[in-house]
Amino acid sequence: QVQLVESGGGLVQAGGSLRLSCAASGSIFSINAMGWYRQAPGNQRELVATITSGGSTYYADSVKGRFTISRDNAKNTVYLQMNVLNPEDTDVYYCNAGVKTTRWGPLNVYWGQGTQVTVSS
């Protein structure tokens, strides 16, 4: 079993910053890509940013230049540094990871429980 636990959400004023963390634990052989998504009530979950095991990154247009995704492979942890936040960034943020629990087993995607980010104007 694999668990992803997010932390770092909260309330911040517009223009402020937050740093989200997501740590994977459990029966992990290897982790491929890791990513951050966000979802508002009644909306579809949308991709924010992803990072491969080699460090290649992808960002949604709405966060380019403001958010930075990074990871610490030794700690099985992915981070999302969010700067110049605006009220439109208010959402529940979820991390996910593609994990293999054995060398020859399948790659499964796991999700965290979500952390609330609220940006006040």
Coordinates of N, CA, C and O in Angstrom, one line a residue:
Q1 N 0.9 -1.2 0.0 CA 0.0 0.0 0.0 C 0.9 1.2 0.0 O 2.0 1.3 0.6
V2 N 0.4 2.3 -0.7 CA 1.2 3.5 -0.8 C 0.3 4.7 -0.3 O -0.9 4.7 -0.7
Q3 N 0.8 5.5 0.4 CA 0.1 6.7 0.9 C 0.8 8.0 0.4 O 2.0 8.1 0.5
L4 N 0.0 9.0 0.1 CA 0.5 10.3 -0.2 C -0.1 11.3 0.7 O -1.3 11.3 0.8
V5 N 0.7 12.0 1.4 CA 0.2 13.0 2.4 C 0.7 14.4 2.1 O 1.9 14.6 2.0
E6 N -0.3 15.3 1.8 CA 0.0 16.7 1.5 C 0.0 17.5 2.8 O -0.7 17.2 3.7
S7 N 0.7 18.6 2.7 CA 0.7 19.6 3.7 C 1.1 20.9 3.2 O 1.6 21.0 2.0
G8 N 0.9 22.0 3.9 CA 1.3 23.3 3.5 C 0.2 24.2 3.0 O 0.4 25.4 2.7
G9 N -1.0 23.7 2.9 CA -2.1 24.6 2.5 C -2.5 25.6 3.6 O -2.0 25.5 4.7
G10 N -3.4 26.5 3.2 CA -3.8 27.5 4.2 C -4.4 28.7 3.5 O -4.8 28.7 2.4
L11 N -4.5 29.8 4.4 CA -5.1 31.0 3.9 C -4.0 32.1 3.7 O -3.1 32.2 4.6
V12 N -4.0 32.7 2.6 CA -3.0 33.7 2.3 C -3.6 34.9 1.5 O -4.6 34.7 0.9
Q13 N -3.1 36.1 1.7 CA -3.6 37.2 0.9 C -3.1 37.2 -0.5 O -2.0 36.6 -0.8
A14 N -3.8 37.8 -1.4 CA -3.4 38.0 -2.7 C -2.0 38.6 -2.8 O -1.7 39.5 -2.1
G15 N -1.2 38.0 -3.7 CA 0.2 38.4 -3.8 C 1.2 37.6 -3.0 O 2.4 37.8 -3.1
G16 N 0.6 36.8 -2.1 CA 1.4 36.1 -1.1 C 1.9 34.8 -1.7 O 1.7 34.5 -2.9
S17 N 2.6 34.0 -0.9 CA 3.1 32.7 -1.3 C 2.8 31.6 -0.3 O 2.5 31.8 0.8
L18 N 2.8 30.4 -0.9 CA 2.6 29.2 -0.1 C 3.5 28.1 -0.7 O 3.7 28.1 -1.9
R19 N 3.9 27.1 0.1 CA 4.7 26.0 -0.4 C 4.0 24.7 0.1 O 3.8 24.5 1.3
L20 N 3.5 23.9 -0.9 CA 2.9 22.7 -0.6 C 3.9 21.5 -0.7 O 4.9 21.6 -1.5
S21 N 3.7 20.6 0.2 CA 4.6 19.4 0.2 C 3.7 18.1 0.1 O 2.6 18.1 0.5
C22 N 4.2 17.1 -0.5 CA 3.5 15.8 -0.6 C 4.5 14.7 -0.5 O 5.4 14.6 -1.4
A23 N 4.4 13.9 0.6 CA 5.3 12.8 0.8 C 4.7 11.5 0.6 O 3.6 11.2 1.1
A24 N 5.3 10.7 -0.2 CA 4.9 9.3 -0.5 C 5.6 8.3 0.5 O 6.8 8.5 0.7
S25 N 4.8 7.4 1.0 CA 5.3 6.4 1.8 C 4.6 5.0 1.6 O 3.6 5.0 1.0
G26 N 5.3 4.0 2.1 CA 4.7 2.7 2.0 C 5.6 1.7 1.2 O 6.8 1.9 1.2
S27 N 5.0 0.8 0.5 CA 5.7 -0.2 -0.3 C 6.1 0.4 -1.6 O 5.4 0.2 -2.6
I28 N 7.2 1.1 -1.7 CA 7.6 1.8 -2.9 C 8.9 1.2 -3.5 O 9.9 1.2 -2.8
F29 N 8.8 0.8 -4.7 CA 10.0 0.4 -5.4 C 10.6 1.6 -6.2 O 11.8 1.8 -6.1
S30 N 9.7 2.2 -6.9 CA 10.2 3.4 -7.7 C 9.0 4.3 -7.9 O 7.8 3.9 -7.9
I31 N 9.3 5.6 -8.1 CA 8.2 6.6 -8.4 C 8.6 7.3 -9.8 O 9.7 7.7 -9.9
N32 N 7.7 7.3 -10.7 CA 7.9 7.9 -12.0 C 7.5 9.4 -11.8 O 8.0 10.1 -11.0
A33 N 6.5 9.8 -12.6 CA 6.1 11.2 -12.5 C 5.3 11.5 -11.3 O 4.6 10.6 -10.7
M34 N 5.4 12.7 -10.8 CA 4.6 13.2 -9.7 C 4.0 14.5 -10.2 O 4.5 15.2 -11.0
G35 N 2.9 14.9 -9.6 CA 2.2 16.1 -10.0 C 1.3 16.7 -9.0 O 1.0 16.1 -8.0
W36 N 0.8 17.9 -9.4 CA -0.1 18.6 -8.6 C -1.3 18.9 -9.4 O -1.2 19.4 -10.6
Y37 N -2.5 18.8 -8.9 CA -3.8 19.1 -9.5 C -4.6 20.0 -8.5 O -4.3 20.0 -7.3
R38 N -5.6 20.6 -9.1 CA -6.5 21.4 -8.2 C -7.9 21.2 -8.7 O -8.2 21.0 -9.8
Q39 N -8.8 21.4 -7.7 CA -10.2 21.2 -8.0 C -11.1 22.1 -7.1 O -10.9 22.1 -5.9
A40 N -12.0 22.8 -7.7 CA -13.0 23.6 -7.0 C -14.3 22.8 -6.9 O -14.5 22.0 -7.8
P41 N -15.1 23.1 -6.0 CA -16.4 22.3 -5.9 C -17.2 22.5 -7.2 O -17.4 23.6 -7.7
G42 N -17.6 21.4 -7.7 CA -18.4 21.4 -8.9 C -17.6 21.5 -10.2 O -18.2 21.4 -11.3
N43 N -16.3 21.6 -10.1 CA -15.5 21.7 -11.3 C -14.7 20.4 -11.4 O -14.5 19.6 -10.5
Q44 N -14.1 20.2 -12.6 CA -13.3 19.1 -12.9 C -11.9 19.4 -12.3 O -11.5 20.5 -12.1
R45 N -11.2 18.3 -11.9 CA -9.9 18.4 -11.4 C -9.0 18.8 -12.6 O -9.0 18.2 -13.7
E46 N -8.1 19.8 -12.4 CA -7.3 20.3 -13.5 C -5.8 20.2 -13.1 O -5.4 20.3 -11.9
L47 N -5.0 19.9 -14.1 CA -3.6 19.8 -13.9 C -2.9 21.1 -13.6 O -3.2 22.1 -14.3
V48 N -2.1 21.1 -12.6 CA -1.3 22.4 -12.3 C 0.1 22.2 -12.8 O 0.6 23.1 -13.5
A49 N 0.8 21.1 -12.4 CA 2.2 21.0 -12.8 C 2.6 19.5 -12.6 O 2.0 18.8 -11.7
T50 N 3.5 19.0 -13.4 CA 4.1 17.7 -13.2 C 5.6 17.7 -13.3 O 6.2 18.7 -13.8
I51 N 6.2 16.7 -12.7 CA 7.7 16.6 -12.8 C 8.0 15.1 -12.9 O 7.5 14.3 -12.2
T52 N 8.9 14.8 -13.9 CA 9.3 13.4 -14.0 C 10.4 13.0 -13.0 O 10.9 13.9 -12.3
S53 N 10.8 11.8 -13.0 CA 11.8 11.3 -12.1 C 13.1 12.0 -12.5 O 14.0 12.1 -11.6
G54 N 13.3 12.4 -13.7 CA 14.5 13.0 -14.1 C 14.5 14.5 -14.0 O 15.5 15.2 -14.3
G55 N 13.4 15.1 -13.6 CA 13.3 16.5 -13.3 C 12.7 17.3 -14.4 O 12.6 18.6 -14.2
S56 N 12.2 16.8 -15.4 CA 11.5 17.5 -16.5 C 10.2 18.0 -15.9 O 9.5 17.2 -15.3
T57 N 9.8 19.2 -16.2 CA 8.6 19.8 -15.6 C 7.6 20.3 -16.7 O 8.0 20.5 -17.9
Y58 N 6.4 20.4 -16.3 CA 5.3 20.9 -17.2 C 4.4 21.7 -16.3 O 4.1 21.3 -15.2
Y59 N 4.0 22.9 -16.8 CA 3.1 23.7 -16.1 C 1.8 24.1 -16.9 O 1.9 24.3 -18.1
A60 N 0.7 24.2 -16.2 CA -0.4 24.8 -16.9 C -0.2 26.3 -17.2 O 0.6 26.9 -16.4
D61 N -0.7 26.8 -18.2 CA -0.5 28.2 -18.6 C -0.8 29.1 -17.5 O -0.2 30.2 -17.3
S62 N -1.9 28.8 -16.8 CA -2.4 29.7 -15.7 C -1.4 29.9 -14.6 O -1.5 30.9 -13.8
V63 N -0.4 29.0 -14.4 CA 0.5 29.1 -13.3 C 2.0 29.3 -13.7 O 2.8 29.5 -12.9
K64 N 2.2 29.3 -15.0 CA 3.6 29.5 -15.5 C 4.2 30.8 -15.0 O 3.5 31.8 -15.1
G65 N 5.4 30.7 -14.5 CA 6.1 31.9 -14.0 C 5.8 32.3 -12.6 O 6.4 33.1 -12.0
R66 N 4.7 31.6 -12.0 CA 4.4 31.9 -10.6 C 4.6 30.7 -9.7 O 5.0 30.8 -8.6
F67 N 4.4 29.5 -10.3 CA 4.5 28.2 -9.5 C 5.7 27.5 -9.9 O 6.1 27.5 -11.1
T68 N 6.4 26.8 -9.0 CA 7.5 26.0 -9.3 C 7.3 24.6 -8.7 O 7.1 24.5 -7.4
I69 N 7.4 23.6 -9.5 CA 7.4 22.2 -8.9 C 8.8 21.6 -8.8 O 9.6 21.9 -9.7
S70 N 9.0 20.9 -7.7 CA 10.3 20.3 -7.5 C 10.1 19.0 -6.8 O 9.0 18.7 -6.2
R71 N 11.1 18.2 -6.7 CA 11.0 16.9 -5.9 C 12.3 16.5 -5.3 O 13.4 16.9 -5.8
D72 N 12.2 15.8 -4.3 CA 13.4 15.2 -3.6 C 13.2 13.7 -3.7 O 12.4 13.1 -2.9
N73 N 13.9 13.1 -4.6 CA 13.7 11.6 -4.8 C 14.2 10.8 -3.6 O 13.6 9.8 -3.4
A74 N 15.1 11.3 -2.9 CA 15.6 10.5 -1.7 C 14.5 10.5 -0.6 O 14.4 9.6 0.2
K75 N 13.6 11.5 -0.6 CA 12.6 11.6 0.4 C 11.2 11.2 -0.2 O 10.2 11.3 0.5
N76 N 11.2 10.9 -1.5 CA 9.9 10.6 -2.1 C 8.9 11.7 -1.9 O 7.7 11.4 -1.7
T77 N 9.3 12.9 -2.1 CA 8.5 14.1 -1.8 C 8.5 15.0 -3.0 O 9.6 15.2 -3.6
V78 N 7.3 15.6 -3.3 CA 7.2 16.6 -4.3 C 6.7 17.9 -3.7 O 5.9 17.8 -2.7
Y79 N 7.2 19.0 -4.2 CA 6.8 20.3 -3.7 C 6.2 21.2 -4.7 O 6.4 21.0 -5.9
L80 N 5.4 22.1 -4.3 CA 4.9 23.1 -5.2 C 5.0 24.5 -4.5 O 4.3 24.8 -3.5
Q81 N 5.9 25.3 -5.0 CA 6.1 26.6 -4.5 C 5.2 27.5 -5.3 O 5.3 27.6 -6.5
M82 N 4.3 28.2 -4.6 CA 3.3 29.1 -5.3 C 3.5 30.5 -4.9 O 3.4 30.8 -3.7
N83 N 3.8 31.3 -5.8 CA 4.1 32.8 -5.6 C 3.1 33.6 -6.3 O 2.4 33.1 -7.3
V84 N 3.0 34.8 -5.9 CA 2.0 35.8 -6.5 C 0.7 35.2 -6.7 O 0.0 35.1 -7.7
L85 N 0.2 34.6 -5.6 CA -1.1 34.0 -5.6 C -2.2 35.0 -5.8 O -2.2 36.1 -5.3
N86 N -3.3 34.6 -6.4 CA -4.5 35.4 -6.6 C -5.7 34.6 -6.2 O -5.6 33.4 -6.1
P87 N -6.8 35.3 -6.0 CA -8.1 34.5 -5.6 C -8.5 33.4 -6.5 O -9.1 32.4 -6.1
E88 N -8.1 33.5 -7.8 CA -8.5 32.4 -8.7 C -7.7 31.1 -8.5 O -8.0 30.1 -9.0
D89 N -6.7 31.2 -7.6 CA -5.9 30.0 -7.3 C -6.5 29.3 -6.1 O -6.0 28.2 -5.7
T90 N -7.6 29.8 -5.5 CA -8.3 29.1 -4.4 C -8.9 27.8 -4.9 O -9.7 27.8 -5.8
D91 N -8.5 26.7 -4.3 CA -8.9 25.4 -4.7 C -8.4 24.4 -3.6 O -7.6 24.8 -2.8
V92 N -8.9 23.2 -3.8 CA -8.2 22.1 -3.1 C -7.2 21.5 -4.0 O -7.4 21.2 -5.1
Y93 N -6.0 21.4 -3.5 CA -4.8 20.9 -4.2 C -4.5 19.5 -3.9 O -4.4 19.1 -2.7
Y94 N -4.4 18.7 -4.9 CA -4.1 17.2 -4.8 C -2.7 16.9 -5.4 O -2.5 17.4 -6.5
C95 N -2.0 16.0 -4.8 CA -0.8 15.5 -5.4 C -1.1 14.1 -5.9 O -2.0 13.4 -5.4
N96 N -0.3 13.7 -6.9 CA -0.4 12.3 -7.3 C 1.0 11.8 -7.8 O 1.9 12.6 -7.9
A97 N 1.1 10.5 -7.8 CA 2.4 9.9 -8.2 C 2.2 8.6 -8.9 O 1.3 7.8 -8.5
G98 N 3.0 8.3 -9.9 CA 3.0 7.0 -10.5 C 4.0 6.1 -9.8 O 5.2 6.4 -9.9
V99 N 3.5 5.1 -9.2 CA 4.4 4.3 -8.3 C 4.4 2.8 -8.7 O 3.4 2.2 -9.0
K100 N 5.6 2.2 -8.7 CA 5.7 0.8 -8.8 C 6.1 0.3 -7.5 O 7.0 0.8 -6.8
T101 N 5.4 -0.8 -7.0 CA 5.7 -1.4 -5.7 C 6.7 -2.5 -5.8 O 7.2 -3.0 -4.8
T102 N 6.9 -3.0 -7.0 CA 7.9 -4.1 -7.3 C 8.5 -3.8 -8.6 O 8.0 -3.1 -9.4
R103 N 9.7 -4.4 -8.9 CA 10.4 -4.1 -10.1 C 9.6 -4.4 -11.3 O 9.6 -3.7 -12.3
W104 N 8.9 -5.6 -11.3 CA 8.2 -6.1 -12.5 C 6.7 -5.8 -12.4 O 6.0 -6.3 -13.3
G105 N 6.3 -5.2 -11.4 CA 4.8 -5.0 -11.2 C 4.4 -3.8 -12.1 O 5.2 -3.1 -12.7
P106 N 3.1 -3.5 -12.0 CA 2.5 -2.4 -12.8 C 2.8 -1.1 -12.2 O 3.1 -1.0 -11.0
L107 N 2.6 -0.1 -13.0 CA 2.7 1.3 -12.5 C 1.3 1.7 -12.1 O 0.4 1.7 -13.0
N108 N 1.0 2.1 -10.9 CA -0.3 2.5 -10.4 C -0.2 4.0 -10.0 O 0.9 4.5 -9.5
V109 N -1.3 4.7 -10.2 CA -1.3 6.1 -9.8 C -2.0 6.2 -8.4 O -3.1 5.7 -8.2
Y110 N -1.4 7.0 -7.5 CA -1.9 7.2 -6.2 C -2.2 8.7 -6.0 O -1.5 9.5 -6.6
W111 N -3.2 9.0 -5.2 CA -3.6 10.4 -4.9 C -3.5 10.7 -3.4 O -3.8 9.8 -2.6
G112 N -3.2 11.9 -3.1 CA -3.3 12.4 -1.8 C -4.7 12.8 -1.4 O -5.6 12.8 -2.3
Q113 N -4.9 13.2 -0.2 CA -6.2 13.5 0.3 C -6.6 14.9 0.0 O -7.8 15.3 0.1
G114 N -5.7 15.8 -0.4 CA -6.0 17.1 -0.8 C -5.7 18.1 0.4 O -5.8 17.7 1.5
T115 N -5.3 19.3 0.0 CA -5.1 20.4 1.0 C -5.7 21.7 0.4 O -5.5 22.0 -0.7
Q116 N -6.4 22.4 1.3 CA -7.1 23.6 0.9 C -6.2 24.8 0.8 O -5.4 25.0 1.7
V117 N -6.2 25.5 -0.3 CA -5.5 26.7 -0.5 C -6.6 27.8 -0.7 O -7.4 27.7 -1.6
T118 N -6.6 28.8 0.1 CA -7.5 29.9 0.0 C -6.8 31.2 -0.1 O -5.9 31.5 0.8
V119 N -7.0 32.0 -1.2 CA -6.4 33.3 -1.4 C -7.4 34.4 -1.3 O -8.4 34.4 -2.0
S120 N -7.2 35.2 -0.3 CA -8.2 36.3 -0.1 C -7.7 37.6 -0.9 O -6.5 37.8 -1.1
S121 N -8.7 38.3 -1.3 CA -8.4 39.5 -2.1 C -8.2 40.8 -1.2 O -8.4 40.7 0.0

